[in-house]
Short mmCIF file of C-alpha atoms and ligand atoms in Angstrom, two decimals:
data_model
loop_
_atom_site.label_atom_id
_atom_site.label_comp_id
_atom_site.label_asym_id
_atom_site.label_seq_id
_atom_site.Cartn_x
_atom_site.Cartn_y
_atom_site.Cartn_z
CA UNK T 1 0.00 0.00 0.00
CA UNK T 2 1.05 3.60 -0.55
CA UNK T 3 0.99 6.43 1.96
CA UNK T 4 1.56 10.14 1.63
CA UNK T 5 2.78 12.06 4.69
CA UNK T 6 2.44 15.86 4.62
CA UNK T 7 5.05 16.51 7.29
CA UNK T 8 7.90 15.05 9.31
CA UNK T 9 7.44 12.04 11.57
CA UNK T 10 9.55 10.88 14.50
CA UNK T 11 12.16 8.29 13.59
CA UNK T 12 10.29 5.46 15.28
CA UNK T 13 6.99 6.27 13.63
CA UNK T 14 8.66 6.77 10.27
CA UNK T 15 10.53 3.44 10.53
CA UNK T 16 7.32 1.60 11.47
CA UNK T 17 5.45 3.16 8.57
CA UNK T 18 8.23 2.40 6.08
CA UNK T 19 8.29 -1.22 7.20
CA UNK T 20 4.60 -1.46 6.42
CA UNK T 21 4.02 0.67 3.34
CA UNK T 22 5.55 2.51 0.45
CA UNK T 23 5.96 6.00 1.86
CA UNK T 24 6.11 9.32 0.06
CA UNK T 25 6.83 12.08 2.57
CA UNK T 26 6.94 15.85 2.18
CA UNK T 27 9.27 15.98 5.20
CA UNK T 28 9.17 19.70 5.79
CA UNK T 29 7.73 21.81 8.55
CA UNK T 30 6.41 24.37 6.08
CA UNK T 31 2.67 23.93 5.40
CA UNK T 32 1.79 22.34 2.06
CA UNK T 33 -0.42 23.99 -0.54
CA UNK T 34 -3.65 22.09 -1.12
CA UNK T 35 -2.89 21.63 -4.81
CA UNK T 36 0.44 20.01 -3.93
CA UNK T 37 -1.25 17.66 -1.47
CA UNK T 38 -3.75 16.73 -4.20
CA UNK T 39 -0.97 16.01 -6.67
CA UNK T 40 1.13 13.93 -4.27
CA UNK T 41 -1.95 11.93 -3.21
CA UNK T 42 -2.32 10.37 -6.64
CA UNK T 43 -2.32 6.58 -6.27
CA UNK T 44 -2.05 6.75 -2.46
CA UNK T 45 -4.16 4.61 -0.14
CA UNK T 46 -3.64 6.70 2.96
CA UNK T 47 -2.78 10.21 4.03
CA UNK T 48 -0.96 11.15 7.22
CA UNK T 49 -1.58 14.85 7.72
CA UNK T 50 -1.44 17.77 10.14
CA UNK T 51 -4.16 20.10 11.37
CA UNK T 52 -3.37 22.74 8.75
CA UNK T 53 -4.33 20.37 5.92
CA UNK T 54 -7.94 20.68 4.79
CA UNK T 55 -9.50 17.32 4.00
CA UNK T 56 -12.96 17.13 2.42
CA UNK T 57 -15.28 15.47 -0.08
CA UNK T 58 -13.63 17.20 -3.03
CA UNK T 59 -10.37 15.53 -2.14
CA UNK T 60 -12.02 12.11 -1.78
CA UNK T 61 -13.64 12.54 -5.19
CA UNK T 62 -10.38 13.50 -6.80
CA UNK T 63 -8.47 10.64 -5.15
CA UNK T 64 -10.92 7.72 -4.88
CA UNK T 65 -8.12 5.33 -3.95
CA UNK T 66 -7.69 7.15 -0.63
CA UNK T 67 -9.08 5.01 2.19
CA UNK T 68 -7.71 6.45 5.39
CA UNK T 69 -6.65 9.82 6.78
CA UNK T 70 -4.53 9.83 9.93
CA UNK T 71 -4.66 13.32 11.40
CA UNK T 72 -1.66 13.89 13.65
CA UNK T 73 -3.70 15.99 16.07
CA UNK T 74 -6.51 15.37 18.49
CA UNK T 75 -8.66 18.11 16.96
CA UNK T 76 -10.03 17.26 13.55
CA UNK T 77 -12.00 20.36 12.57
CA UNK T 78 -9.79 20.47 9.45
CA UNK T 79 -11.55 17.33 8.22
CA UNK T 80 -15.10 17.00 6.92
CA UNK T 81 -15.89 13.79 8.77
CA UNK T 82 -19.38 13.23 7.36
CA UNK T 83 -18.03 13.51 3.80
CA UNK T 84 -15.27 11.08 4.76
CA UNK T 85 -17.81 8.63 6.15
CA UNK T 86 -19.92 8.91 2.99
CA UNK T 87 -16.81 8.13 0.94
CA UNK T 88 -15.87 5.22 3.25
CA UNK T 89 -12.67 6.99 4.27
CA UNK T 90 -11.58 6.14 7.80
CA UNK T 91 -10.38 9.07 9.91
CA UNK T 92 -8.10 8.70 12.92
CA UNK T 93 -6.77 11.30 15.37
CA UNK T 94 -4.34 11.28 18.32
CA UNK T 95 -6.35 11.45 21.57
CA UNK T 96 -4.88 10.90 25.03
CA UNK T 97 -1.19 11.33 24.30
CA UNK T 98 -1.17 15.13 24.38
CA UNK T 99 -3.33 15.85 27.44
CA UNK T 100 -0.44 16.53 29.82
CA UNK T 101 1.54 18.68 27.40
CA UNK T 102 -1.52 20.79 26.61
CA UNK T 103 -2.53 21.12 30.27
CA UNK T 104 1.04 22.18 31.10
CA UNK T 105 0.76 24.95 28.52
CA UNK T 106 -2.60 26.02 29.95
CA UNK T 107 -0.86 26.58 33.27
CA UNK T 108 2.12 28.20 31.60
CA UNK T 109 -0.22 30.72 29.99
CA UNK T 110 -2.34 31.09 33.08
CA UNK T 111 0.68 31.89 35.22
CA UNK T 112 2.26 34.05 32.54
CA UNK T 113 -0.97 36.08 32.30
CA UNK T 114 -1.77 36.19 36.01
CA UNK T 115 1.79 37.07 36.99
CA UNK T 116 2.53 39.24 33.92
CA UNK T 117 5.69 37.29 33.14
CA UNK T 118 5.97 38.28 29.47
CA UNK T 119 5.29 41.93 30.25
CA UNK T 120 7.87 41.77 33.06
CA UNK T 121 10.43 40.19 30.76
CA UNK T 122 10.05 43.04 28.23
CA UNK T 123 10.30 45.59 31.02
CA UNK T 124 13.64 44.21 32.21
CA UNK T 125 15.03 43.82 28.68
CA UNK T 126 14.17 47.44 27.82
CA UNK T 127 16.21 48.58 30.81
CA UNK T 128 13.19 50.15 32.50
CA UNK T 129 13.77 48.49 35.86
CA UNK T 130 15.13 50.96 38.38
CA UNK T 131 14.74 48.92 41.57
CA UNK T 132 12.36 46.82 43.68
CA UNK T 133 9.01 48.49 44.05
CA UNK T 134 6.01 47.42 46.06
CA UNK T 135 3.55 48.14 43.30
CA UNK T 136 5.64 46.86 40.40
CA UNK T 137 3.97 44.31 38.08
CA UNK T 138 1.34 43.28 40.60
CA UNK T 139 -0.56 40.24 39.45
CA UNK T 140 -3.07 37.81 40.93
CA UNK T 141 -2.82 34.80 43.23
CA UNK T 142 -4.13 31.49 41.92
CA UNK T 143 -4.57 29.94 45.35
CA UNK T 144 -8.15 30.07 46.59
CA UNK T 145 -9.53 31.41 43.32
CA UNK T 146 -12.01 29.81 40.93
CA UNK T 147 -11.01 28.20 37.66
CA UNK T 148 -13.72 27.60 35.05
CA UNK T 149 -12.92 24.78 32.65
CA UNK T 150 -14.95 24.81 29.46
CA UNK T 151 -14.91 21.23 28.18
CA UNK T 152 -14.13 18.58 30.78
CA UNK T 153 -12.75 15.90 28.48
CA UNK T 154 -9.30 14.36 28.66
CA UNK T 155 -7.46 17.69 28.46
CA UNK T 156 -9.92 19.43 30.78
CA UNK T 157 -9.28 16.74 33.38
CA UNK T 158 -5.51 17.12 33.04
CA UNK T 159 -6.05 20.85 33.66
CA UNK T 160 -8.23 20.06 36.69
CA UNK T 161 -5.52 17.79 38.12
CA UNK T 162 -3.00 20.63 37.99
CA UNK T 163 -5.55 23.14 39.27
CA UNK T 164 -5.92 21.18 42.50
CA UNK T 165 -2.19 21.49 43.16
CA UNK T 166 -2.46 25.27 42.70
CA UNK T 167 -5.29 25.52 45.25
CA UNK T 168 -7.91 26.49 42.68
CA UNK T 169 -11.61 25.73 43.08
CA UNK T 170 -12.96 24.15 39.92
CA UNK T 171 -16.21 24.74 38.09
CA UNK T 172 -16.80 23.34 34.62
CA UNK T 173 -19.09 22.79 31.68
CA UNK T 174 -19.10 19.69 29.50
CA UNK T 175 -21.04 18.18 26.64
CA UNK T 176 -22.59 15.01 28.12
CA UNK T 177 -25.08 15.11 30.96
CA UNK T 178 -24.73 11.81 32.83
CA UNK T 179 -24.73 12.24 36.58
CA UNK T 180 -22.16 9.48 37.10
CA UNK T 181 -19.40 11.47 35.37
CA UNK T 182 -20.31 14.61 37.30
CA UNK T 183 -20.20 12.63 40.55
CA UNK T 184 -16.78 11.24 39.62
CA UNK T 185 -15.49 14.72 38.81
CA UNK T 186 -16.80 15.95 42.15
CA UNK T 187 -15.04 13.15 43.97
CA UNK T 188 -11.77 13.39 42.11
CA UNK T 189 -11.35 17.17 41.74
CA UNK T 190 -14.09 18.59 43.98
CA UNK T 191 -15.28 20.10 40.69
CA UNK T 192 -18.79 21.47 40.25
CA UNK T 193 -20.72 21.50 37.03
CA UNK T 194 -22.36 24.84 36.21
CA UNK T 195 -23.98 26.53 33.21
CA UNK T 196 -21.74 28.37 30.75
CA UNK T 197 -23.14 31.71 31.90
CA UNK T 198 -22.42 30.90 35.55
CA UNK T 199 -18.91 29.79 34.66
CA UNK T 200 -18.30 33.07 32.82
CA UNK T 201 -19.65 35.05 35.75
CA UNK T 202 -17.74 33.20 38.47
CA UNK T 203 -14.42 32.28 36.88
CA UNK T 204 -11.40 34.23 38.08
CA UNK T 205 -9.59 32.14 35.50
CA UNK T 206 -11.18 30.40 32.53
CA UNK T 207 -9.60 27.72 30.37
CA UNK T 208 -11.16 26.71 27.04
CA UNK T 209 -10.65 23.01 26.43
CA UNK T 210 -13.54 21.92 24.23
CA UNK T 211 -13.10 20.87 20.61
CA UNK T 212 -14.24 23.08 17.73
CA UNK T 213 -17.51 21.79 16.29
CA UNK T 214 -20.48 23.48 14.65
CA UNK T 215 -22.06 23.89 18.08
CA UNK T 216 -18.92 25.30 19.76
CA UNK T 217 -18.02 27.88 17.10
CA UNK T 218 -18.15 31.25 18.93
CA UNK T 219 -19.35 29.46 22.05
CA UNK T 220 -17.66 32.34 23.86
CA UNK T 221 -19.21 35.33 22.17
CA UNK T 222 -19.80 38.96 23.06
CA UNK T 223 -22.55 38.09 25.55
CA UNK T 224 -20.48 35.50 27.41
CA UNK T 225 -17.45 37.81 27.53
CA UNK T 226 -19.66 40.58 28.93
CA UNK T 227 -20.45 38.32 31.90
CA UNK T 228 -16.78 37.89 32.82
CA UNK T 229 -15.20 39.70 35.75
CA UNK T 230 -12.88 42.64 35.03
CA UNK T 231 -9.92 40.70 36.42
CA UNK T 232 -10.76 37.44 34.60
CA UNK T 233 -7.85 35.67 32.91
CA UNK T 234 -8.99 33.70 29.86
CA UNK T 235 -6.77 31.00 28.33
CA UNK T 236 -7.48 29.28 25.03
CA UNK T 237 -5.41 26.28 23.92
CA UNK T 238 -8.26 24.62 21.99
CA UNK T 239 -9.21 26.24 18.69
CA UNK T 240 -9.37 29.97 18.02
CA UNK T 241 -12.88 29.94 16.59
CA UNK T 242 -14.41 28.69 19.87
CA UNK T 243 -14.08 32.35 20.90
CA UNK T 244 -15.39 35.30 18.89
CA UNK T 245 -11.96 36.85 18.45
CA UNK T 246 -13.19 40.32 17.59
CA UNK T 247 -15.42 40.45 20.67
CA UNK T 248 -12.49 39.27 22.76
CA UNK T 249 -10.15 41.94 21.41
CA UNK T 250 -12.78 44.63 22.08
CA UNK T 251 -13.05 43.44 25.69
CA UNK T 252 -9.27 43.32 26.15
CA UNK T 253 -8.82 46.78 24.66
CA UNK T 254 -11.52 48.24 26.87
CA UNK T 255 -10.08 46.36 29.88
CA UNK T 256 -13.42 44.67 30.43
CA UNK T 257 -11.55 41.47 31.22
CA UNK T 258 -8.14 41.21 32.81
CA UNK T 259 -5.91 39.32 30.43
CA UNK T 260 -5.69 36.49 28.02
CA UNK T 261 -3.37 33.63 27.09
CA UNK T 262 -3.90 32.56 23.50
CA UNK T 263 -2.22 29.60 21.84
CA UNK T 264 -4.80 29.47 19.04
CA UNK T 265 -6.43 32.06 16.80
CA UNK T 266 -9.57 32.25 14.74
CA UNK T 267 -7.74 32.66 11.42
CA UNK T 268 -4.31 31.31 12.34
CA UNK T 269 -1.54 31.72 11.48
CA UNK T 270 -2.91 35.22 10.99
CA UNK T 271 -3.00 37.15 14.28
CA UNK T 272 -4.88 40.48 14.31
CA UNK T 273 -2.67 43.57 14.67
CA UNK T 274 -4.99 44.85 17.42
CA UNK T 275 -4.14 41.77 19.47
CA UNK T 276 -0.42 42.20 18.91
CA UNK T 277 -0.66 45.75 20.22
CA UNK T 278 -2.05 44.71 23.61
CA UNK T 279 0.10 44.26 26.72
CA UNK T 280 -2.53 42.19 28.54
CA UNK T 281 -2.22 39.15 26.28
CA UNK T 282 0.30 36.33 26.10
CA UNK T 283 0.52 34.77 22.66
CA UNK T 284 1.90 31.47 21.39
CA UNK T 285 1.94 29.86 17.92
CA UNK T 286 -0.32 26.82 18.57
CA UNK T 287 2.22 24.87 20.63
CA UNK T 288 -0.11 23.03 23.04
CA UNK T 289 1.29 19.62 22.16
CA UNK T 290 4.75 20.82 21.18
CA UNK T 291 7.04 18.76 23.37
CA UNK T 292 9.48 16.26 21.90
CA UNK T 293 7.92 13.38 23.82
CA UNK T 294 4.34 14.27 22.96
CA UNK T 295 4.97 14.87 19.27
CA UNK T 296 6.72 11.49 19.03
CA UNK T 297 3.79 9.82 20.81
CA UNK T 298 1.32 11.50 18.43
CA UNK T 299 3.25 10.28 15.38
CA UNK T 300 3.43 6.77 16.77
CA UNK T 301 -0.28 6.66 17.55
CA UNK T 302 -1.14 7.90 14.05
CA UNK T 303 1.06 5.25 12.43
CA UNK T 304 -0.17 2.50 14.77
CA UNK T 305 -3.79 3.22 13.83
CA UNK T 306 -2.98 3.23 10.13
CA UNK T 307 -1.19 -0.12 10.32
CA UNK T 308 -4.00 -1.65 12.36
CA UNK T 309 -6.68 -0.48 9.93
CA UNK T 310 -4.87 -1.82 6.88
CA UNK T 311 -4.28 -5.08 8.79
CA UNK T 312 -8.02 -5.53 9.35
CA UNK T 313 -8.41 -4.17 12.90
CA UNK T 314 -10.52 -1.12 13.67
CA UNK T 315 -8.14 1.31 15.42
CA UNK T 316 -9.23 2.61 18.83
CA UNK T 317 -8.44 6.13 17.71
CA UNK T 318 -10.95 6.06 14.85
CA UNK T 319 -13.07 9.20 14.64
CA UNK T 320 -15.72 7.66 12.37
CA UNK T 321 -16.06 3.92 13.14
CA UNK T 322 -19.27 4.05 11.06
CA UNK T 323 -17.02 4.14 7.96
CA UNK T 324 -15.34 0.84 8.90
CA UNK T 325 -17.57 -1.45 6.87
CA UNK T 326 -17.14 0.55 3.69
CA UNK T 327 -13.41 0.91 4.36
CA UNK T 328 -13.04 -2.87 4.82
CA UNK T 329 -15.04 -3.57 1.66
CA UNK T 330 -12.89 -1.11 -0.33
CA UNK T 331 -9.75 -2.73 0.99
CA UNK T 332 -10.97 -6.21 0.11
CA UNK T 333 -12.03 -5.20 -3.41
CA UNK T 334 -8.67 -3.64 -4.02
CA UNK T 335 -6.83 -6.78 -2.81
CA UNK T 336 -8.98 -9.00 -5.06
CA UNK T 337 -8.44 -6.71 -8.06
CA UNK T 338 -4.70 -6.39 -7.49
C1 LIG J 1 -3.60 20.36 18.40
O1 LIG J 1 -4.11 21.43 18.40
C2 LIG J 1 -4.31 19.14 18.28
O2 LIG J 1 -5.51 19.18 18.00
O3 LIG J 1 -3.69 18.07 18.43
#
C-alpha cells in the first residue's frame, strides 16, 4: 500500500510506517499547498496529515483510492468527517497522548498572564527596571480562586488535576449530561458542574478546552465575555474559533476582562494587529502539544492506527467507526483486483 505524509514524523513512527508501506513524505515543517497535497496523493491509499491540511469530499472525489486519513492531532476540525464517512474513508486522530503537554501549557499561559511574566520580561530587557518596588507588576494569586474549565474531556481533566495542586476551586461545563461522570469529577477534583453563563460570571480564570464543532463555534461570544469579571484571565489552547476573536479583542482593549493567554487564533496563522498591540495578552503559535515526547507519541499513535486499519483491525483512535464497513469492503475489493 502507498501512503503520503504531509510533514515530518519521528524516527520510530517513520521506521514503522516504512516497514509497512511505500511511503512518500513531504518531510518539511512548512505547510503544504492544497494543490500540492492533491498532486502527491495520486495513487495513495492513505494520508498522514497535520491540522493545517484541509480534507474534504472534493479531495475524496479527486483521489478515490484514498481510504484512510490519519490526522496527527486530536482536533479534527480540518476534516469534513461526514463527507469522509460517505466516501468510506476512515479518519483517525491522536487522543490521550497530548493531554499533559496541553494542560502544562494552559498553566504556563495562566501563570504568565496572572503574573505578567511576558510583560515583566520586556520591562527588564528594555532597561526600565530601576529597583524593587512594592507596586511593580502586581498580578493575581491562583490559590483560593475559581477556575472555570470549558470542556471537561481528557485535556480538561488534566487541567483540573494541575488546578488542585495550585489551590484552585474548579467549576466546569461539559457536553454530556450523565450524573455518574459529574459525581466522579466531584469526587476526584471537587469540581462542580455549572452553566456556561455561571462559569463566565464566576471564573477568576477560565480555560477553554472543548473541541471546535459546529455547536462550539463562537461558544464564547460577546454576551459571554460581557459576563466575565474585570480581572478574569482567559486562556485558550483549543481552537481559536471557539471564541469570537473580535469580541475578545474589544473586551481586552476596553479592559473589560483582565488578560488572556492565547495559543490558538480564529484565522491562524494570521494574528490580528490589534491583538499584537495589547500588553494584557500572552501569545503562542499553537504549541499546546509541542514537546518532543508528545509529538513522538502523536506520530506513533497515528502510524499504529494506520497499520491496524490496513491489517483488518478497527483502530481505537478512529473518529468515524461508522465508515469501517465501507473501508473494509474497499480494501478487500482492491486486494482482489490487485
Ligand atoms: C492540536 O491542536 C491538536 O488538536 O492536536
